[in-house]
Amino acid sequence: MILTLLQNYIVWGDPVANRQKWEAVLREQETSDVFVLPEMFSTGFVTEPKGVAESDGASLAWMQQMARELNAAICGSVATEEGGQFFNRCYFVKPNGSVACYDKRHLFTYGDEHKHYVCGTSREVVEFRGVRFLLQVCYDLRFPVFSRNNEKIPYDCAIYVASWPASRLAVWNTLLHARAIENQCYVAGVNRIGDDLACHYSGGTLLVDPYGNTAAACPLGEESAVRIELDLQKLRDFRRKFPVLKDAD
């Protein structure tokens, strides 16, 4: 299983421009099984979504088109309006057009996200080409109970798509590594770069292996991509040899 994590600048509030930009970036990449984009990749992190959030499904349709053309899954979150309500919705789109979605559970109250968005109520684990992915969004990273790996809904790799400010980059790094260690899984953290109306973002996109080591990372502050292979046999052997998850609460 090959993952490609994409770290780029996002044009504020302009889905058309961002889709064009992401499409060019995707077409430059080597073949991959999964491409992961940051949180709200089509608009930037919109805390007041009225008039900006997408109600026409254009970015989802674009993800389906790209997944089909690249024969790969595309993952990322979109500010979405549905039935007069707003969701920070993470999509995982497969090449056959099928869609798994996860609505961000932990809304960022410090930035008033909770005043405008409806929070999700359940976890989402999606299987693709033999790998089980847990979908998570940004602030979810701070809440380990919700993401705890378990026999009921097990997963192999957690994906965190984010708009995580540079001022809290040390927290981002620490928690991504902690989630990998405590859940004996791979963790992909995909963060944007650049600026919006409130924050500066320096990236910090990386993959952590089940031992808590950084397996691959994008350079800070640069538009870049990193391509990594997940070794599922290594993961299974580690879990069998050191069965930490069996002792979890």
PDB file of C-alpha atoms in Angstrom:
ATOM      1  CA  MET A   1       0.000   0.000   0.000  1.00  0.00           C
ATOM      2  CA  ILE A   2       1.471   3.335  -1.126  1.00  0.00           C
ATOM      3  CA  LEU A   3       0.354   6.594   0.498  1.00  0.00           C
ATOM      4  CA  THR A   4       1.138  10.038  -0.888  1.00  0.00           C
ATOM      5  CA  LEU A   5       0.711  12.957   1.517  1.00  0.00           C
ATOM      6  CA  LEU A   6       0.304  16.394  -0.074  1.00  0.00           C
ATOM      7  CA  GLN A   7       1.353  19.602   1.690  1.00  0.00           C
ATOM      8  CA  ASN A   8       0.386  22.777  -0.150  1.00  0.00           C
ATOM      9  CA  TYR A   9      -0.753  26.378   0.084  1.00  0.00           C
ATOM     10  CA  ILE A  10      -4.542  26.897  -0.056  1.00  0.00           C
ATOM     11  CA  VAL A  11      -6.196  29.888  -1.715  1.00  0.00           C
ATOM     12  CA  TRP A  12      -8.615  31.422   0.776  1.00  0.00           C
ATOM     13  CA  GLY A  13     -12.282  30.804  -0.017  1.00  0.00           C
ATOM     14  CA  ASP A  14     -11.818  29.829  -3.683  1.00  0.00           C
ATOM     15  CA  PRO A  15     -12.803  26.197  -4.397  1.00  0.00           C
ATOM     16  CA  VAL A  16     -12.315  26.503  -8.171  1.00  0.00           C
ATOM     17  CA  ALA A  17      -8.769  27.838  -7.875  1.00  0.00           C
ATOM     18  CA  ASN A  18      -7.875  25.261  -5.255  1.00  0.00           C
ATOM     19  CA  ARG A  19      -9.242  22.326  -7.237  1.00  0.00           C
ATOM     20  CA  GLN A  20      -7.221  23.462 -10.256  1.00  0.00           C
ATOM     21  CA  LYS A  21      -4.123  23.716  -8.092  1.00  0.00           C
ATOM     22  CA  TRP A  22      -4.609  20.336  -6.451  1.00  0.00           C
ATOM     23  CA  GLU A  23      -5.322  18.680  -9.774  1.00  0.00           C
ATOM     24  CA  ALA A  24      -2.031  19.931 -11.200  1.00  0.00           C
ATOM     25  CA  VAL A  25      -0.210  18.679  -8.100  1.00  0.00           C
ATOM     26  CA  LEU A  26      -1.885  15.259  -8.249  1.00  0.00           C
ATOM     27  CA  ARG A  27      -1.001  14.787 -11.899  1.00  0.00           C
ATOM     28  CA  GLU A  28       2.658  15.425 -11.113  1.00  0.00           C
ATOM     29  CA  GLN A  29       2.847  12.567  -8.605  1.00  0.00           C
ATOM     30  CA  GLU A  30       4.005   9.007  -9.099  1.00  0.00           C
ATOM     31  CA  THR A  31       1.365   6.296  -8.925  1.00  0.00           C
ATOM     32  CA  SER A  32      -0.069   5.746  -5.463  1.00  0.00           C
ATOM     33  CA  ASP A  33      -2.902   3.861  -3.797  1.00  0.00           C
ATOM     34  CA  VAL A  34      -4.068   6.794  -1.681  1.00  0.00           C
ATOM     35  CA  PHE A  35      -3.549  10.561  -1.972  1.00  0.00           C
ATOM     36  CA  VAL A  36      -4.259  12.619   1.159  1.00  0.00           C
ATOM     37  CA  LEU A  37      -5.036  16.359   1.103  1.00  0.00           C
ATOM     38  CA  PRO A  38      -5.343  18.683   4.141  1.00  0.00           C
ATOM     39  CA  GLU A  39      -8.397  19.858   6.048  1.00  0.00           C
ATOM     40  CA  MET A  40     -10.788  22.051   4.010  1.00  0.00           C
ATOM     41  CA  PHE A  41      -8.476  21.747   1.022  1.00  0.00           C
ATOM     42  CA  SER A  42     -10.864  23.640  -1.262  1.00  0.00           C
ATOM     43  CA  THR A  43     -11.344  26.775   0.854  1.00  0.00           C
ATOM     44  CA  GLY A  44      -8.909  26.953   3.739  1.00  0.00           C
ATOM     45  CA  PHE A  45     -10.134  26.641   7.338  1.00  0.00           C
ATOM     46  CA  VAL A  46     -13.469  28.488   7.294  1.00  0.00           C
ATOM     47  CA  THR A  47     -14.862  29.153  10.775  1.00  0.00           C
ATOM     48  CA  GLU A  48     -17.845  31.140   9.448  1.00  0.00           C
ATOM     49  CA  PRO A  49     -18.994  28.953   6.556  1.00  0.00           C
ATOM     50  CA  LYS A  50     -22.089  30.787   5.332  1.00  0.00           C
ATOM     51  CA  GLY A  51     -21.518  31.775   1.712  1.00  0.00           C
ATOM     52  CA  VAL A  52     -18.211  29.888   1.537  1.00  0.00           C
ATOM     53  CA  ALA A  53     -19.016  26.262   2.369  1.00  0.00           C
ATOM     54  CA  GLU A  54     -19.880  24.107  -0.627  1.00  0.00           C
ATOM     55  CA  SER A  55     -23.491  23.096  -1.196  1.00  0.00           C
ATOM     56  CA  ASP A  56     -23.158  21.914  -4.799  1.00  0.00           C
ATOM     57  CA  GLY A  57     -20.940  18.888  -4.173  1.00  0.00           C
ATOM     58  CA  ALA A  58     -18.397  20.180  -6.706  1.00  0.00           C
ATOM     59  CA  SER A  59     -15.314  19.216  -4.711  1.00  0.00           C
ATOM     60  CA  LEU A  60     -16.691  15.760  -3.988  1.00  0.00           C
ATOM     61  CA  ALA A  61     -17.432  15.264  -7.705  1.00  0.00           C
ATOM     62  CA  TRP A  62     -13.898  16.430  -8.473  1.00  0.00           C
ATOM     63  CA  MET A  63     -12.495  13.925  -5.965  1.00  0.00           C
ATOM     64  CA  GLN A  64     -14.485  11.149  -7.647  1.00  0.00           C
ATOM     65  CA  GLN A  65     -13.172  12.177 -11.054  1.00  0.00           C
ATOM     66  CA  MET A  66      -9.557  12.290  -9.864  1.00  0.00           C
ATOM     67  CA  ALA A  67      -9.872   8.979  -8.020  1.00  0.00           C
ATOM     68  CA  ARG A  68     -11.181   7.335 -11.161  1.00  0.00           C
ATOM     69  CA  GLU A  69      -8.511   8.823 -13.437  1.00  0.00           C
ATOM     70  CA  LEU A  70      -5.633   8.070 -11.067  1.00  0.00           C
ATOM     71  CA  ASN A  71      -6.983   4.667  -9.989  1.00  0.00           C
ATOM     72  CA  ALA A  72      -6.377   5.729  -6.400  1.00  0.00           C
ATOM     73  CA  ALA A  73      -8.349   6.831  -3.373  1.00  0.00           C
ATOM     74  CA  ILE A  74      -8.481  10.558  -2.575  1.00  0.00           C
ATOM     75  CA  CYS A  75      -8.920  11.758   1.013  1.00  0.00           C
ATOM     76  CA  GLY A  76      -9.444  15.253   2.405  1.00  0.00           C
ATOM     77  CA  SER A  77     -12.019  17.401   4.181  1.00  0.00           C
ATOM     78  CA  VAL A  78     -14.426  19.944   2.707  1.00  0.00           C
ATOM     79  CA  ALA A  79     -16.525  22.670   4.341  1.00  0.00           C
ATOM     80  CA  THR A  80     -19.945  21.353   3.365  1.00  0.00           C
ATOM     81  CA  GLU A  81     -23.469  22.749   3.548  1.00  0.00           C
ATOM     82  CA  GLU A  82     -26.293  20.227   3.587  1.00  0.00           C
ATOM     83  CA  GLY A  83     -29.912  20.924   4.433  1.00  0.00           C
ATOM     84  CA  GLY A  84     -29.063  24.333   5.841  1.00  0.00           C
ATOM     85  CA  GLN A  85     -26.445  22.870   8.212  1.00  0.00           C
ATOM     86  CA  PHE A  86     -22.663  22.975   7.968  1.00  0.00           C
ATOM     87  CA  PHE A  87     -20.208  20.105   8.363  1.00  0.00           C
ATOM     88  CA  ASN A  88     -16.427  19.797   8.335  1.00  0.00           C
ATOM     89  CA  ARG A  89     -16.648  16.608   6.312  1.00  0.00           C
ATOM     90  CA  CYS A  90     -13.735  14.313   5.547  1.00  0.00           C
ATOM     91  CA  TYR A  91     -14.244  12.271   2.386  1.00  0.00           C
ATOM     92  CA  PHE A  92     -12.456   9.078   1.399  1.00  0.00           C
ATOM     93  CA  VAL A  93     -13.272   8.499  -2.269  1.00  0.00           C
ATOM     94  CA  LYS A  94     -12.409   5.239  -4.027  1.00  0.00           C
ATOM     95  CA  PRO A  95     -11.677   4.802  -7.762  1.00  0.00           C
ATOM     96  CA  ASN A  96     -15.069   3.159  -8.317  1.00  0.00           C
ATOM     97  CA  GLY A  97     -16.771   6.349  -7.129  1.00  0.00           C
ATOM     98  CA  SER A  98     -17.888   5.040  -3.736  1.00  0.00           C
ATOM     99  CA  VAL A  99     -17.566   7.501  -0.873  1.00  0.00           C
ATOM    100  CA  ALA A 100     -16.969   7.123   2.857  1.00  0.00           C
ATOM    101  CA  CYS A 101     -17.367  10.276   4.913  1.00  0.00           C
ATOM    102  CA  TYR A 102     -16.658  11.360   8.452  1.00  0.00           C
ATOM    103  CA  ASP A 103     -17.941  14.552  10.059  1.00  0.00           C
ATOM    104  CA  LYS A 104     -15.412  16.118  12.428  1.00  0.00           C
ATOM    105  CA  ARG A 105     -16.341  15.061  15.953  1.00  0.00           C
ATOM    106  CA  HIS A 106     -14.359  17.606  17.975  1.00  0.00           C
ATOM    107  CA  LEU A 107     -15.096  21.099  16.751  1.00  0.00           C
ATOM    108  CA  PHE A 108     -12.514  23.769  17.527  1.00  0.00           C
ATOM    109  CA  THR A 109     -14.332  25.860  20.132  1.00  0.00           C
ATOM    110  CA  TYR A 110     -11.309  28.157  20.571  1.00  0.00           C
ATOM    111  CA  GLY A 111     -11.935  29.308  16.986  1.00  0.00           C
ATOM    112  CA  ASP A 112     -15.763  29.253  17.288  1.00  0.00           C
ATOM    113  CA  GLU A 113     -16.097  26.322  14.879  1.00  0.00           C
ATOM    114  CA  HIS A 114     -18.758  24.868  17.171  1.00  0.00           C
ATOM    115  CA  LYS A 115     -21.001  27.906  16.656  1.00  0.00           C
ATOM    116  CA  HIS A 116     -21.455  27.205  12.961  1.00  0.00           C
ATOM    117  CA  TYR A 117     -20.826  23.501  12.325  1.00  0.00           C
ATOM    118  CA  VAL A 118     -22.633  20.339  13.384  1.00  0.00           C
ATOM    119  CA  CYS A 119     -20.290  17.834  15.009  1.00  0.00           C
ATOM    120  CA  GLY A 120     -20.128  14.208  13.967  1.00  0.00           C
ATOM    121  CA  THR A 121     -21.336  11.475  16.277  1.00  0.00           C
ATOM    122  CA  SER A 122     -19.443   8.356  15.187  1.00  0.00           C
ATOM    123  CA  ARG A 123     -16.087   7.084  14.008  1.00  0.00           C
ATOM    124  CA  GLU A 124     -15.469   6.066  10.429  1.00  0.00           C
ATOM    125  CA  VAL A 125     -13.107   3.282   9.415  1.00  0.00           C
ATOM    126  CA  VAL A 126     -12.866   2.560   5.711  1.00  0.00           C
ATOM    127  CA  GLU A 127     -11.145  -0.441   4.105  1.00  0.00           C
ATOM    128  CA  PHE A 128      -9.261  -0.018   0.860  1.00  0.00           C
ATOM    129  CA  ARG A 129      -6.974  -2.517  -0.850  1.00  0.00           C
ATOM    130  CA  GLY A 130      -6.530  -4.496   2.334  1.00  0.00           C
ATOM    131  CA  VAL A 131      -5.809  -1.549   4.650  1.00  0.00           C
ATOM    132  CA  ARG A 132      -8.225  -0.170   7.243  1.00  0.00           C
ATOM    133  CA  PHE A 133      -8.105   3.635   7.613  1.00  0.00           C
ATOM    134  CA  LEU A 134      -9.493   5.676  10.504  1.00  0.00           C
ATOM    135  CA  LEU A 135     -10.609   9.127   9.304  1.00  0.00           C
ATOM    136  CA  GLN A 136      -9.909  12.050  11.638  1.00  0.00           C
ATOM    137  CA  VAL A 137      -9.783  15.838  11.312  1.00  0.00           C
ATOM    138  CA  CYS A 138      -7.330  18.241  12.953  1.00  0.00           C
ATOM    139  CA  TYR A 139      -8.562  18.981  16.523  1.00  0.00           C
ATOM    140  CA  ASP A 140      -9.593  15.315  16.889  1.00  0.00           C
ATOM    141  CA  LEU A 141      -5.886  14.677  17.422  1.00  0.00           C
ATOM    142  CA  ARG A 142      -6.119  16.002  20.982  1.00  0.00           C
ATOM    143  CA  PHE A 143      -8.712  13.426  22.050  1.00  0.00           C
ATOM    144  CA  PRO A 144      -7.209   9.924  22.264  1.00  0.00           C
ATOM    145  CA  VAL A 145     -10.238   8.114  23.694  1.00  0.00           C
ATOM    146  CA  PHE A 146     -12.269   8.749  20.541  1.00  0.00           C
ATOM    147  CA  SER A 147      -9.526   7.351  18.310  1.00  0.00           C
ATOM    148  CA  ARG A 148      -8.578   4.378  20.487  1.00  0.00           C
ATOM    149  CA  ASN A 149      -7.908   1.283  18.372  1.00  0.00           C
ATOM    150  CA  ASN A 150     -10.070  -1.617  19.467  1.00  0.00           C
ATOM    151  CA  GLU A 151     -11.309  -5.035  18.420  1.00  0.00           C
ATOM    152  CA  LYS A 152     -14.784  -3.657  17.697  1.00  0.00           C
ATOM    153  CA  ILE A 153     -13.685  -1.191  14.999  1.00  0.00           C
ATOM    154  CA  PRO A 154      -9.992  -1.938  14.335  1.00  0.00           C
ATOM    155  CA  TYR A 155      -7.772  -0.013  11.956  1.00  0.00           C
ATOM    156  CA  ASP A 156      -4.234  -0.089  10.585  1.00  0.00           C
ATOM    157  CA  CYS A 157      -3.630   3.579   9.757  1.00  0.00           C
ATOM    158  CA  ALA A 158      -5.139   6.756  11.185  1.00  0.00           C
ATOM    159  CA  ILE A 159      -5.355   9.747   8.842  1.00  0.00           C
ATOM    160  CA  TYR A 160      -5.418  13.232  10.355  1.00  0.00           C
ATOM    161  CA  VAL A 161      -6.138  15.979   7.819  1.00  0.00           C
ATOM    162  CA  ALA A 162      -5.448  19.380   9.333  1.00  0.00           C
ATOM    163  CA  SER A 163      -5.084  23.125   9.315  1.00  0.00           C
ATOM    164  CA  TRP A 164      -2.746  23.158  12.317  1.00  0.00           C
ATOM    165  CA  PRO A 165      -1.052  26.524  13.079  1.00  0.00           C
ATOM    166  CA  ALA A 166       2.729  26.790  13.125  1.00  0.00           C
ATOM    167  CA  SER A 167       2.568  28.176  16.673  1.00  0.00           C
ATOM    168  CA  ARG A 168       1.435  24.766  17.931  1.00  0.00           C
ATOM    169  CA  LEU A 169       3.628  22.600  15.724  1.00  0.00           C
ATOM    170  CA  ALA A 170       5.378  20.934  18.684  1.00  0.00           C
ATOM    171  CA  VAL A 171       1.983  19.722  19.918  1.00  0.00           C
ATOM    172  CA  TRP A 172       1.135  18.390  16.451  1.00  0.00           C
ATOM    173  CA  ASN A 173       4.358  16.384  16.297  1.00  0.00           C
ATOM    174  CA  THR A 174       4.036  15.036  19.828  1.00  0.00           C
ATOM    175  CA  LEU A 175       0.428  13.921  19.499  1.00  0.00           C
ATOM    176  CA  LEU A 176       0.852  12.264  16.095  1.00  0.00           C
ATOM    177  CA  HIS A 177       3.645  10.139  17.533  1.00  0.00           C
ATOM    178  CA  ALA A 178       1.614   9.380  20.666  1.00  0.00           C
ATOM    179  CA  ARG A 179      -1.392   8.224  18.629  1.00  0.00           C
ATOM    180  CA  ALA A 180       0.807   5.823  16.651  1.00  0.00           C
ATOM    181  CA  ILE A 181       2.419   4.371  19.766  1.00  0.00           C
ATOM    182  CA  GLU A 182      -0.731   3.906  21.843  1.00  0.00           C
ATOM    183  CA  ASN A 183      -2.761   2.452  18.964  1.00  0.00           C
ATOM    184  CA  GLN A 184       0.009   0.340  17.393  1.00  0.00           C
ATOM    185  CA  CYS A 185      -0.749   1.747  13.977  1.00  0.00           C
ATOM    186  CA  TYR A 186       0.564   3.973  11.231  1.00  0.00           C
ATOM    187  CA  VAL A 187      -0.450   7.619  11.541  1.00  0.00           C
ATOM    188  CA  ALA A 188      -0.534  10.039   8.620  1.00  0.00           C
ATOM    189  CA  GLY A 189      -0.730  13.726   9.539  1.00  0.00           C
ATOM    190  CA  VAL A 190      -1.360  16.030   6.576  1.00  0.00           C
ATOM    191  CA  ASN A 191      -1.160  19.775   7.210  1.00  0.00           C
ATOM    192  CA  ARG A 192      -1.293  22.825   4.954  1.00  0.00           C
ATOM    193  CA  ILE A 193       1.206  25.683   4.599  1.00  0.00           C
ATOM    194  CA  GLY A 194       0.762  29.426   4.070  1.00  0.00           C
ATOM    195  CA  ASP A 195      -1.588  31.924   5.717  1.00  0.00           C
ATOM    196  CA  ASP A 196      -5.267  32.614   6.146  1.00  0.00           C
ATOM    197  CA  LEU A 197      -7.101  35.439   7.901  1.00  0.00           C
ATOM    198  CA  ALA A 198      -6.084  34.218  11.358  1.00  0.00           C
ATOM    199  CA  CYS A 199      -3.071  31.891  11.270  1.00  0.00           C
ATOM    200  CA  HIS A 200       0.238  30.961   9.702  1.00  0.00           C
ATOM    201  CA  TYR A 201       0.775  27.309   8.769  1.00  0.00           C
ATOM    202  CA  SER A 202       4.155  25.668   8.280  1.00  0.00           C
ATOM    203  CA  GLY A 203       3.092  22.145   7.374  1.00  0.00           C
ATOM    204  CA  GLY A 204       4.702  19.370   9.340  1.00  0.00           C
ATOM    205  CA  THR A 205       3.126  16.672   7.167  1.00  0.00           C
ATOM    206  CA  LEU A 206       4.502  13.258   8.120  1.00  0.00           C
ATOM    207  CA  LEU A 207       3.942   9.549   8.545  1.00  0.00           C
ATOM    208  CA  VAL A 208       4.649   7.875  11.889  1.00  0.00           C
ATOM    209  CA  ASP A 209       5.181   4.118  12.035  1.00  0.00           C
ATOM    210  CA  PRO A 210       3.687   1.839  14.735  1.00  0.00           C
ATOM    211  CA  TYR A 211       6.910   2.056  16.770  1.00  0.00           C
ATOM    212  CA  GLY A 212       6.574   5.841  17.037  1.00  0.00           C
ATOM    213  CA  ASN A 213       9.302   6.657  14.509  1.00  0.00           C
ATOM    214  CA  THR A 214       8.933   9.302  11.812  1.00  0.00           C
ATOM    215  CA  ALA A 215       8.991   7.222   8.634  1.00  0.00           C
ATOM    216  CA  ALA A 216       8.731  10.139   6.187  1.00  0.00           C
ATOM    217  CA  ALA A 217       8.095  13.880   6.311  1.00  0.00           C
ATOM    218  CA  CYS A 218       7.646  16.926   4.085  1.00  0.00           C
ATOM    219  CA  PRO A 219      10.034  19.872   4.547  1.00  0.00           C
ATOM    220  CA  LEU A 220       8.589  22.616   6.747  1.00  0.00           C
ATOM    221  CA  GLY A 221       7.137  25.582   4.917  1.00  0.00           C
ATOM    222  CA  GLU A 222       7.420  24.102   1.435  1.00  0.00           C
ATOM    223  CA  GLU A 223       4.840  22.907  -1.049  1.00  0.00           C
ATOM    224  CA  SER A 224       5.778  19.266  -1.307  1.00  0.00           C
ATOM    225  CA  ALA A 225       4.656  15.663  -1.246  1.00  0.00           C
ATOM    226  CA  VAL A 226       5.932  12.543   0.430  1.00  0.00           C
ATOM    227  CA  ARG A 227       5.310   8.996  -0.839  1.00  0.00           C
ATOM    228  CA  ILE A 228       5.509   6.071   1.589  1.00  0.00           C
ATOM    229  CA  GLU A 229       4.805   2.355   1.595  1.00  0.00           C
ATOM    230  CA  LEU A 230       2.876   0.869   4.501  1.00  0.00           C
ATOM    231  CA  ASP A 231       4.278  -2.497   5.555  1.00  0.00           C
ATOM    232  CA  LEU A 232       1.249  -4.393   6.844  1.00  0.00           C
ATOM    233  CA  GLN A 233       3.187  -7.573   7.529  1.00  0.00           C
ATOM    234  CA  LYS A 234       5.544  -5.623   9.773  1.00  0.00           C
ATOM    235  CA  LEU A 235       2.524  -4.153  11.550  1.00  0.00           C
ATOM    236  CA  ARG A 236       0.906  -7.564  12.073  1.00  0.00           C
ATOM    237  CA  ASP A 237       4.164  -9.081  13.342  1.00  0.00           C
ATOM    238  CA  PHE A 238       4.624  -6.224  15.818  1.00  0.00           C
ATOM    239  CA  ARG A 239       1.085  -6.548  17.155  1.00  0.00           C
ATOM    240  CA  ARG A 240       1.474 -10.304  17.510  1.00  0.00           C
ATOM    241  CA  LYS A 241       4.862 -10.052  19.239  1.00  0.00           C
ATOM    242  CA  PHE A 242       3.880  -7.175  21.535  1.00  0.00           C
ATOM    243  CA  PRO A 243       0.060  -7.364  21.962  1.00  0.00           C
ATOM    244  CA  VAL A 244      -0.488  -4.052  23.725  1.00  0.00           C
ATOM    245  CA  LEU A 245      -3.978  -3.531  22.330  1.00  0.00           C
ATOM    246  CA  LYS A 246      -5.305  -6.611  24.147  1.00  0.00           C
ATOM    247  CA  ASP A 247      -4.652  -4.862  27.483  1.00  0.00           C
ATOM    248  CA  ALA A 248      -6.388  -1.590  26.607  1.00  0.00           C
ATOM    249  CA  ASP A 249      -9.305  -0.284  28.665  1.00  0.00           C
TER     250      ASP A 249
END
